[in-house]
Short mmCIF file of C-alpha atoms and ligand atoms in Angstrom, two decimals:
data_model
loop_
_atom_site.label_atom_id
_atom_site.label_comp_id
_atom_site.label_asym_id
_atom_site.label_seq_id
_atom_site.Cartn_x
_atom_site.Cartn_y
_atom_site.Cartn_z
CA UNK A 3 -190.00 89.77 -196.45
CA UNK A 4 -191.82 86.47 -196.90
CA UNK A 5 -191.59 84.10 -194.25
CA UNK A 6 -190.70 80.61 -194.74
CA UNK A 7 -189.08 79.20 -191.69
CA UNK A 8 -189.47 80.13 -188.38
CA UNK A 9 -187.68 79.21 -184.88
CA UNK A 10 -189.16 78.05 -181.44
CA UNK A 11 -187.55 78.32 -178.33
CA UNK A 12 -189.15 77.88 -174.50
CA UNK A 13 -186.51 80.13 -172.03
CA UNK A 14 -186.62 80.87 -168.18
CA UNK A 15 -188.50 78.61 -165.79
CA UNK A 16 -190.45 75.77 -167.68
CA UNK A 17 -194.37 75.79 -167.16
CA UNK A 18 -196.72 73.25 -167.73
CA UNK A 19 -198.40 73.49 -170.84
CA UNK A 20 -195.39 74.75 -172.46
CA UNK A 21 -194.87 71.66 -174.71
CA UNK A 22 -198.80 72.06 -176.04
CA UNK A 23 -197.75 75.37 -176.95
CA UNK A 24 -194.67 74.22 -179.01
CA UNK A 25 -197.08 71.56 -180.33
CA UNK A 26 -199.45 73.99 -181.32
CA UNK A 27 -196.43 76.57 -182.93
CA UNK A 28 -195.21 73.57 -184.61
CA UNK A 29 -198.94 72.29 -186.42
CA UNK A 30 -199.99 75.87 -187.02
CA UNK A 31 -196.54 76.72 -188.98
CA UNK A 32 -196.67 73.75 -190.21
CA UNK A 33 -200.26 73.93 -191.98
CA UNK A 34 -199.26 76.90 -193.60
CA UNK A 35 -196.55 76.17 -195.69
CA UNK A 36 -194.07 77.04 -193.36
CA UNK A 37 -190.84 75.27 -192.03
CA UNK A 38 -190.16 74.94 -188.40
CA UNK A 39 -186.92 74.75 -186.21
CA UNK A 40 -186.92 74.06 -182.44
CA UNK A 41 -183.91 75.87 -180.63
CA UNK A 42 -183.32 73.68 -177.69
CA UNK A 43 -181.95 75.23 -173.89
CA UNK A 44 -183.47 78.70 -174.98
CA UNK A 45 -181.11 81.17 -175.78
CA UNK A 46 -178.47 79.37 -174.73
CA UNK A 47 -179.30 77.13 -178.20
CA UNK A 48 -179.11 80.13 -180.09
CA UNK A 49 -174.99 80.20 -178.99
CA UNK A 50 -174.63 76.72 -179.13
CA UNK A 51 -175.59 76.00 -182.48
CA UNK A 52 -178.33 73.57 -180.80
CA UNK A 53 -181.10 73.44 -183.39
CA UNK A 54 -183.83 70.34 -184.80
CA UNK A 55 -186.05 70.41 -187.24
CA UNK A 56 -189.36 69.94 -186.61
CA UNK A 57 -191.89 67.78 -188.16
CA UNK A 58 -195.80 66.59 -187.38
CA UNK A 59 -195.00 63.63 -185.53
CA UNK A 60 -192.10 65.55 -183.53
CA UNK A 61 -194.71 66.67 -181.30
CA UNK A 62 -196.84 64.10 -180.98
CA UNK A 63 -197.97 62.85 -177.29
CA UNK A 64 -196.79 65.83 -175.87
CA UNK A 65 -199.83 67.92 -175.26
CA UNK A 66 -200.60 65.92 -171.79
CA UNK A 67 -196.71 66.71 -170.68
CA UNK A 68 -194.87 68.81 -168.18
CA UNK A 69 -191.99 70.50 -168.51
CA UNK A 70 -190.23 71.83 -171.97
CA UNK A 71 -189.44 68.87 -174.82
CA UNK A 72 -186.96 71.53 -176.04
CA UNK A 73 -185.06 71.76 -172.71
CA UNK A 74 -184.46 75.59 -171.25
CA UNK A 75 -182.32 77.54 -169.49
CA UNK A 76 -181.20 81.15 -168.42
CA UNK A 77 -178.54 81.91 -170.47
CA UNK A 78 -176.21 84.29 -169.40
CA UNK A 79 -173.85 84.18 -172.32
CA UNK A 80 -176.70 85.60 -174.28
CA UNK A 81 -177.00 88.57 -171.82
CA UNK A 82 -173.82 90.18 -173.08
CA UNK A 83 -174.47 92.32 -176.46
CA UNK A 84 -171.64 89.66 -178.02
CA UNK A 85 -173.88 86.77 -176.99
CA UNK A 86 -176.92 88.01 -178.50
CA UNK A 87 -174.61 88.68 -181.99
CA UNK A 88 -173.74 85.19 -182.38
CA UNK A 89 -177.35 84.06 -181.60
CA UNK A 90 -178.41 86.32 -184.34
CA UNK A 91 -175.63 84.70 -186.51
CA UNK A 92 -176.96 81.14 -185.94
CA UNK A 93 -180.27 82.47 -186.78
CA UNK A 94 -179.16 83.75 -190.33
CA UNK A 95 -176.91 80.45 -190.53
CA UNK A 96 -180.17 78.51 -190.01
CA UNK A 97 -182.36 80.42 -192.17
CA UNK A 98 -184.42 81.08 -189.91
CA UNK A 99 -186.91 84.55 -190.57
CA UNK A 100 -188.94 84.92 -187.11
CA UNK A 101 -188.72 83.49 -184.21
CA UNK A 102 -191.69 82.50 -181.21
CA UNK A 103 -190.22 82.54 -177.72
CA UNK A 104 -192.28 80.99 -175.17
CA UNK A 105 -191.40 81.82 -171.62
CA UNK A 106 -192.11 84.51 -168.81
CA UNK A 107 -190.45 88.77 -168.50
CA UNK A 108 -186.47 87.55 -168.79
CA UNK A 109 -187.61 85.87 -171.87
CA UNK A 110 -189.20 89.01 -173.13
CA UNK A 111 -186.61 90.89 -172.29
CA UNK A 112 -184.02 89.05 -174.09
CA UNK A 113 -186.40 89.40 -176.95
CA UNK A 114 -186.65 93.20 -176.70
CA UNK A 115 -182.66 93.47 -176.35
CA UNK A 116 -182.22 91.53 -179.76
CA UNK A 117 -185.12 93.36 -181.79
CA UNK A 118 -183.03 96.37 -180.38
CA UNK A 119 -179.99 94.85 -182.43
CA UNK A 120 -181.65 94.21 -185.40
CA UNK A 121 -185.04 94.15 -185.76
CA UNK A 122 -185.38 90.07 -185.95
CA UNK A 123 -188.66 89.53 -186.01
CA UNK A 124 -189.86 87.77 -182.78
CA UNK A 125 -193.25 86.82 -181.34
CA UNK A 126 -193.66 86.41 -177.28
CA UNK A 127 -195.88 83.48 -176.03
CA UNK A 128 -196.32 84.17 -171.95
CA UNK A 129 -194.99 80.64 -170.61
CA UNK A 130 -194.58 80.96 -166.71
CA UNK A 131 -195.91 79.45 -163.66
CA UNK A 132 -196.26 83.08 -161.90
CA UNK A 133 -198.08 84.89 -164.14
CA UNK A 134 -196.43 88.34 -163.28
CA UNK A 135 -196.68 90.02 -167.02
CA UNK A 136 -199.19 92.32 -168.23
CA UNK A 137 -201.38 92.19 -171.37
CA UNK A 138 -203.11 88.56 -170.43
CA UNK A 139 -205.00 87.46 -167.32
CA UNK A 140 -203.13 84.31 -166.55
CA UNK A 141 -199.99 82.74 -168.01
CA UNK A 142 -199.68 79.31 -169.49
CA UNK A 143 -198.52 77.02 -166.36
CA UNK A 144 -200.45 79.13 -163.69
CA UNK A 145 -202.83 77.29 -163.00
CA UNK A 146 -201.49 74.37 -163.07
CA UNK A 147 -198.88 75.17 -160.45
CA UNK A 148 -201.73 76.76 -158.43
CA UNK A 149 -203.32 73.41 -158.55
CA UNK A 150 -200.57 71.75 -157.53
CA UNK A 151 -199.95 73.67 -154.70
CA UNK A 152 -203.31 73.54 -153.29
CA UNK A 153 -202.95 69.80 -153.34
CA UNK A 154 -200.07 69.67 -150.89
CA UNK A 155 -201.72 72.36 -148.74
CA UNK A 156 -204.92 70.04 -148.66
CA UNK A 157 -202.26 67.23 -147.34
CA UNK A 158 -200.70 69.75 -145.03
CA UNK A 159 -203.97 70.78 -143.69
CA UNK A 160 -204.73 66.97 -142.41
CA UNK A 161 -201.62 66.81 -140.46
CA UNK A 162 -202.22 70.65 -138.81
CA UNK A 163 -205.49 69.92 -137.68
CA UNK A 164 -204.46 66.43 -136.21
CA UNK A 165 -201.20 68.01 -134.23
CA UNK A 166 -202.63 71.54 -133.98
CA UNK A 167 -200.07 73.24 -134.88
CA UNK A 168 -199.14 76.46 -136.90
CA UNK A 169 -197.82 75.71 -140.47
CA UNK A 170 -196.24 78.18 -142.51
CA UNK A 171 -196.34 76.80 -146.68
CA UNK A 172 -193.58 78.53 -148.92
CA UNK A 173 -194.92 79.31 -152.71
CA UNK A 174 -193.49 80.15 -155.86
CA UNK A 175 -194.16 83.18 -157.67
CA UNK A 176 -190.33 85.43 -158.16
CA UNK A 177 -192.11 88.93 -157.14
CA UNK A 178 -195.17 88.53 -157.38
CA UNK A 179 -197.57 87.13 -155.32
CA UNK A 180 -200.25 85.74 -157.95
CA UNK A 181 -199.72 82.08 -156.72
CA UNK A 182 -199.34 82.85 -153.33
CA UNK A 183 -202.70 84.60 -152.94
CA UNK A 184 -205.46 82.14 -154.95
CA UNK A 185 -203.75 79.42 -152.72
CA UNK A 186 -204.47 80.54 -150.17
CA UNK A 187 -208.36 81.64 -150.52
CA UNK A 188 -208.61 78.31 -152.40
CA UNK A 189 -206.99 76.20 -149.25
CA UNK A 190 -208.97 78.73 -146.74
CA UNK A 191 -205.54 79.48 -145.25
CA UNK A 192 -206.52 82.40 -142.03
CA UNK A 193 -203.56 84.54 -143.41
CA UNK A 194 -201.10 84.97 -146.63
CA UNK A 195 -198.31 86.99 -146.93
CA UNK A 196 -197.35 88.29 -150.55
CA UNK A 197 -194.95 91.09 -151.53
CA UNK A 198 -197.85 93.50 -152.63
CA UNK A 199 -199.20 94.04 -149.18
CA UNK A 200 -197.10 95.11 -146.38
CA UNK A 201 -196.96 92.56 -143.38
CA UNK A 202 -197.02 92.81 -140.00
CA UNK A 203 -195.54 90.25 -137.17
CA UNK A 204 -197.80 91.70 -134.49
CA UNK A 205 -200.89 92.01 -135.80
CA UNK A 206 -200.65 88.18 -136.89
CA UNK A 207 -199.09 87.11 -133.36
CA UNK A 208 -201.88 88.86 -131.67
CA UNK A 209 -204.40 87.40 -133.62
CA UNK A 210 -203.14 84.07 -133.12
CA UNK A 211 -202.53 84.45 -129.62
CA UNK A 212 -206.39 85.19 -129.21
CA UNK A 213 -207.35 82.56 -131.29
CA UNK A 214 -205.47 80.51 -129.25
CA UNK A 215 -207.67 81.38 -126.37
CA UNK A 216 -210.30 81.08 -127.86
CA UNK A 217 -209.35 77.32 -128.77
CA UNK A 218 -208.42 77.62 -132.20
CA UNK A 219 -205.22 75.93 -132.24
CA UNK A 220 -204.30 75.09 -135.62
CA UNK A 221 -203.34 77.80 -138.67
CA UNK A 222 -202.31 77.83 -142.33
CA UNK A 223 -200.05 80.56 -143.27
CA UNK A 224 -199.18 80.77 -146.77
CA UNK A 225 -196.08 82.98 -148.02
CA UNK A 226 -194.88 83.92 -150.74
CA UNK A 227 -190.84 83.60 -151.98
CA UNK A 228 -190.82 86.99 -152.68
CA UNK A 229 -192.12 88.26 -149.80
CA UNK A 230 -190.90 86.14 -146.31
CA UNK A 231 -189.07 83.20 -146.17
CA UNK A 232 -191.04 80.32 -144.48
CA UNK A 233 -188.27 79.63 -142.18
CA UNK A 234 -188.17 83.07 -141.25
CA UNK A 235 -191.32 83.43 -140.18
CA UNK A 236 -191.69 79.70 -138.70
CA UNK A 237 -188.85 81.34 -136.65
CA UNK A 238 -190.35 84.60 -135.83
CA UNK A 239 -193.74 83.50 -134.90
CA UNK A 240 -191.96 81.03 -132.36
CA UNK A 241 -190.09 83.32 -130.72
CA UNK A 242 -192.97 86.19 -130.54
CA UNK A 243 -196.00 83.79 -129.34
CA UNK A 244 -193.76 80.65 -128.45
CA UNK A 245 -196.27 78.15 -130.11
CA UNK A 246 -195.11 75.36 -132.58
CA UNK A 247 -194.41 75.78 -135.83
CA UNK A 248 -193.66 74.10 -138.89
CA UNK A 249 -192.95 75.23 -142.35
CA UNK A 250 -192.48 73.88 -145.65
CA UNK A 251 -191.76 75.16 -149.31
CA UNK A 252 -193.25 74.03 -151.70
CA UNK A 253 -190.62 74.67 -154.12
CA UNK A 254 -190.27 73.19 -157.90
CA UNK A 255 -192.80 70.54 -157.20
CA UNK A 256 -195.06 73.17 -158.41
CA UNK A 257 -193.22 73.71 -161.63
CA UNK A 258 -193.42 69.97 -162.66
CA UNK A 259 -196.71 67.45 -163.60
CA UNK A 260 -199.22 67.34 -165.85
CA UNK A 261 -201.00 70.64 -167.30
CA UNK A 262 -204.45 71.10 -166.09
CA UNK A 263 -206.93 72.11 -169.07
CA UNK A 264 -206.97 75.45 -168.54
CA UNK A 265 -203.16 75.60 -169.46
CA UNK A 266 -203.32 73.55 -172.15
CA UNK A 267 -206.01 75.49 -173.71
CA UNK A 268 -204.32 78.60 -173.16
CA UNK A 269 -201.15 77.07 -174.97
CA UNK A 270 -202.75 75.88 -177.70
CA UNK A 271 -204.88 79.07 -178.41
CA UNK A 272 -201.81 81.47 -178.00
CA UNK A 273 -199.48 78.98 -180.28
CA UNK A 274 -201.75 79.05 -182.85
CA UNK A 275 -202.69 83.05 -182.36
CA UNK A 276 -198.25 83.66 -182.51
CA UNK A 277 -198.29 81.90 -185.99
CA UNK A 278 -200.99 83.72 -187.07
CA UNK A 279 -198.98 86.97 -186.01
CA UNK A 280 -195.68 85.89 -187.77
CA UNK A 281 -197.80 85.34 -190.95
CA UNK A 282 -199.37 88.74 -191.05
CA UNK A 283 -195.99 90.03 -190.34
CA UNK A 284 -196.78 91.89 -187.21
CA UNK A 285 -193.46 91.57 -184.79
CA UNK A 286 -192.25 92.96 -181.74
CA UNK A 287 -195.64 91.89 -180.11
CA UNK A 288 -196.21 89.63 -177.08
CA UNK A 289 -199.64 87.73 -177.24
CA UNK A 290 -202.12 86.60 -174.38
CA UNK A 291 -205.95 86.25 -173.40
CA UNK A 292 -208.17 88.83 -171.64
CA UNK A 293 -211.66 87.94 -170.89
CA UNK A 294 -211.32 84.84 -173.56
CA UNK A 295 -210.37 87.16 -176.35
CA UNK A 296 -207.20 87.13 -178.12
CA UNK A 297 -204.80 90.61 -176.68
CA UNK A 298 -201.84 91.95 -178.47
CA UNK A 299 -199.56 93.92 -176.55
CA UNK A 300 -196.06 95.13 -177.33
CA UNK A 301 -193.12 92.83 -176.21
CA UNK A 302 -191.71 95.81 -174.89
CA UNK A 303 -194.75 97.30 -172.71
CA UNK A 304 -195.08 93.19 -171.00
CA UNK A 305 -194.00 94.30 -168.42
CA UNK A 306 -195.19 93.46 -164.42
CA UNK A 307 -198.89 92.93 -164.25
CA UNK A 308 -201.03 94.91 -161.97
CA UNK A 309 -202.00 92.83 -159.06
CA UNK A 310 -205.60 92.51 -159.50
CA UNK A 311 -208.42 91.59 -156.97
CA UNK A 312 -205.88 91.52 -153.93
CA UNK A 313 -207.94 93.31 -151.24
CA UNK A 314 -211.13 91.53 -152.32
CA UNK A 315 -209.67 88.41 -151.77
CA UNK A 316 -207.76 89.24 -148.20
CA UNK A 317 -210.99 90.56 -146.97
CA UNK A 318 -212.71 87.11 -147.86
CA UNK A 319 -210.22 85.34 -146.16
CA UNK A 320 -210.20 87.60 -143.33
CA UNK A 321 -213.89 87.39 -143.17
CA UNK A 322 -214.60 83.41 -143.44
CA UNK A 323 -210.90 82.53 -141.24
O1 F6P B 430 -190.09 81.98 -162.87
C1 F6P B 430 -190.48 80.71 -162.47
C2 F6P B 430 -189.85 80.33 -161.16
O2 F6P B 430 -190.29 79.03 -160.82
C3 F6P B 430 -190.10 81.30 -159.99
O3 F6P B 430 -191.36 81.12 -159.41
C4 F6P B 430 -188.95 80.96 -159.09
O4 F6P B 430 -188.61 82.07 -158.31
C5 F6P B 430 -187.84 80.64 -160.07
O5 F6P B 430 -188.45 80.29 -161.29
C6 F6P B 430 -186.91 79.54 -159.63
O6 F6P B 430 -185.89 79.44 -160.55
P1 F6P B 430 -184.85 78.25 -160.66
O7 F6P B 430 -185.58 77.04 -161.15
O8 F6P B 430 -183.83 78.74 -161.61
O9 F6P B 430 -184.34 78.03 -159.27
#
């Protein structure tokens, strides 16, 4: 079947660098003879009926901006096997012969369930801050939020030092502790706490309690959401050693601001890289970069990514805390 228009939608948790990859979806298509329509809220648009066309200049000055110009969401009409009938509908209504989704494993997911309907031919672009899917080393919006991160935890570092105190800084990440981890060897935090390694309260008490003795008064603890709660273990590690604590999380801070090179790059590479896909008719296939080349996997095999280089980097920090 010849292509002539496709669809672009962002789902899930916005990333930034998410609106150079639309940009770059929207100027590759574009260039080749193709027509382009930008589903806005995700899925969600798809049930709505929420659809714009979109031209050169639509995505102009966007590039060098956070967040999603086409809005997202997690829809959960579209869970339901009705909801992803009447997205399909809209689809055919709008002419529309492939669609790119850009966004992180719910996105992909919702992808796999509708191929699973009726073979629409979709694309998957990894947009997501916490780079937790296979088939590409980082997603677009990592490092960005890692960035952003680190520059609190730089702030936070000034005012533990000062007070001498034990801070404990809550990341984002869902299940995975990508963020949480090159945080903290980047901020030289003395321990992390991340839901592929199991944790221990006494180990970490006992080392702070000699530390303590041994005059070393202030500590950066980074966690990760899906491993502790900050304000758990603020709690616990007063009650255990009965120092001060304080915590903070981070929270959607990290989801927001400009997109750091690296992102953008990535965007624009893997926008360009999902039109080339859709014109060569290959579906069903979820792109991303390893080692700076181009990788194809399956939609349905990007699935959690391996944690990679985790002991390496908790013996560093081990070693140099
Ligand atoms: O998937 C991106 C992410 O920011 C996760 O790191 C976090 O757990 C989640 O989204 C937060 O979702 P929401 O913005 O819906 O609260």
């Amino acid at each position: 079947m010849a292509i002539k228009k496709i669809g672009v939608l962002t789902s899930g948790g916005d990333g930034p660098g998410m609106n150079a990859a639309i940009r770059s979806v929207t100027r590759s298509a574009l260039s080749s003879g193709l027509e382009v329509a930008g589903i806005i809220r995700g899925y969600q648009g798809l049930i709505d009926d929420n659809i714009i066309s979109l031209e050169h200049r639509s995505v102009s000055n966007i590039i060098n901006r956070g967040g999603t110009i086409l809005k997202t969401a997690r829809s959960e009409k579209f869970r339901s096997p009705q909801g992803k009938t009447i997205a399909l509908e809209t689809l055919q209504k709008h002419n529309i012969d492939a669609l790119i989704v850009i966004g992180g494993d719910g996105t992909y997911q919702g992808a796999v369930d509708m191929m699973a309907l009726n073979q629409f031919p979709i694309v998957g672009v990894p947009g997501s801050i916490d780079n937790d899917i296979c088939g590409t080393d980082e997603t677009i919006g990592c490092e960005t939020a890692i960035n952003t991160a680190l520059e609190s935890i730089d702030k936070i570092r000034d005012t533990a030092q000062s007070m001498e105190r034990i801070f404990i800084i809550e990341v984002m990440g869902n299940k995975s502790g990508y963020i949480a981890l090159r945080v903290a060897m980047a901020a030289g935090a003395e321990t992390v706490i991340i839901p592929e390694r199991k944790f221990d309260y006494k180990t970490l008490c006992s080392e702070i309690q000699d530390g303590n003795k041994r005059g070393k008064l202030n500590w950066m603890i980074v966690t990760a959401e899906g491993a502790a709660k900050a304000a758990e273990v603020a709690q616990t590690l007063t009650m255990m050693t009965g120092l001060e604590t304080r915590y903070v999380v981070l929270g959607h801070v990290q989801r927001g601001g400009t997109p750091v090179s690296a992102d953008r790059i990535l965007a624009t590479r893997l926008g360009a890289a999902a039109v080339d896909l859709v014109l060569k008719g290959q579906f069903g296939k979820a792109l991303g970069v390893i080692h700076e080349e181009i990788n194809i996997v399956d939609l349905c095999d990007a699935k959690t990514r391996p944690d990679t280089r985790t002991d390496e980097y908790l013996k560093l920090m081990k070693l140099l805390s």
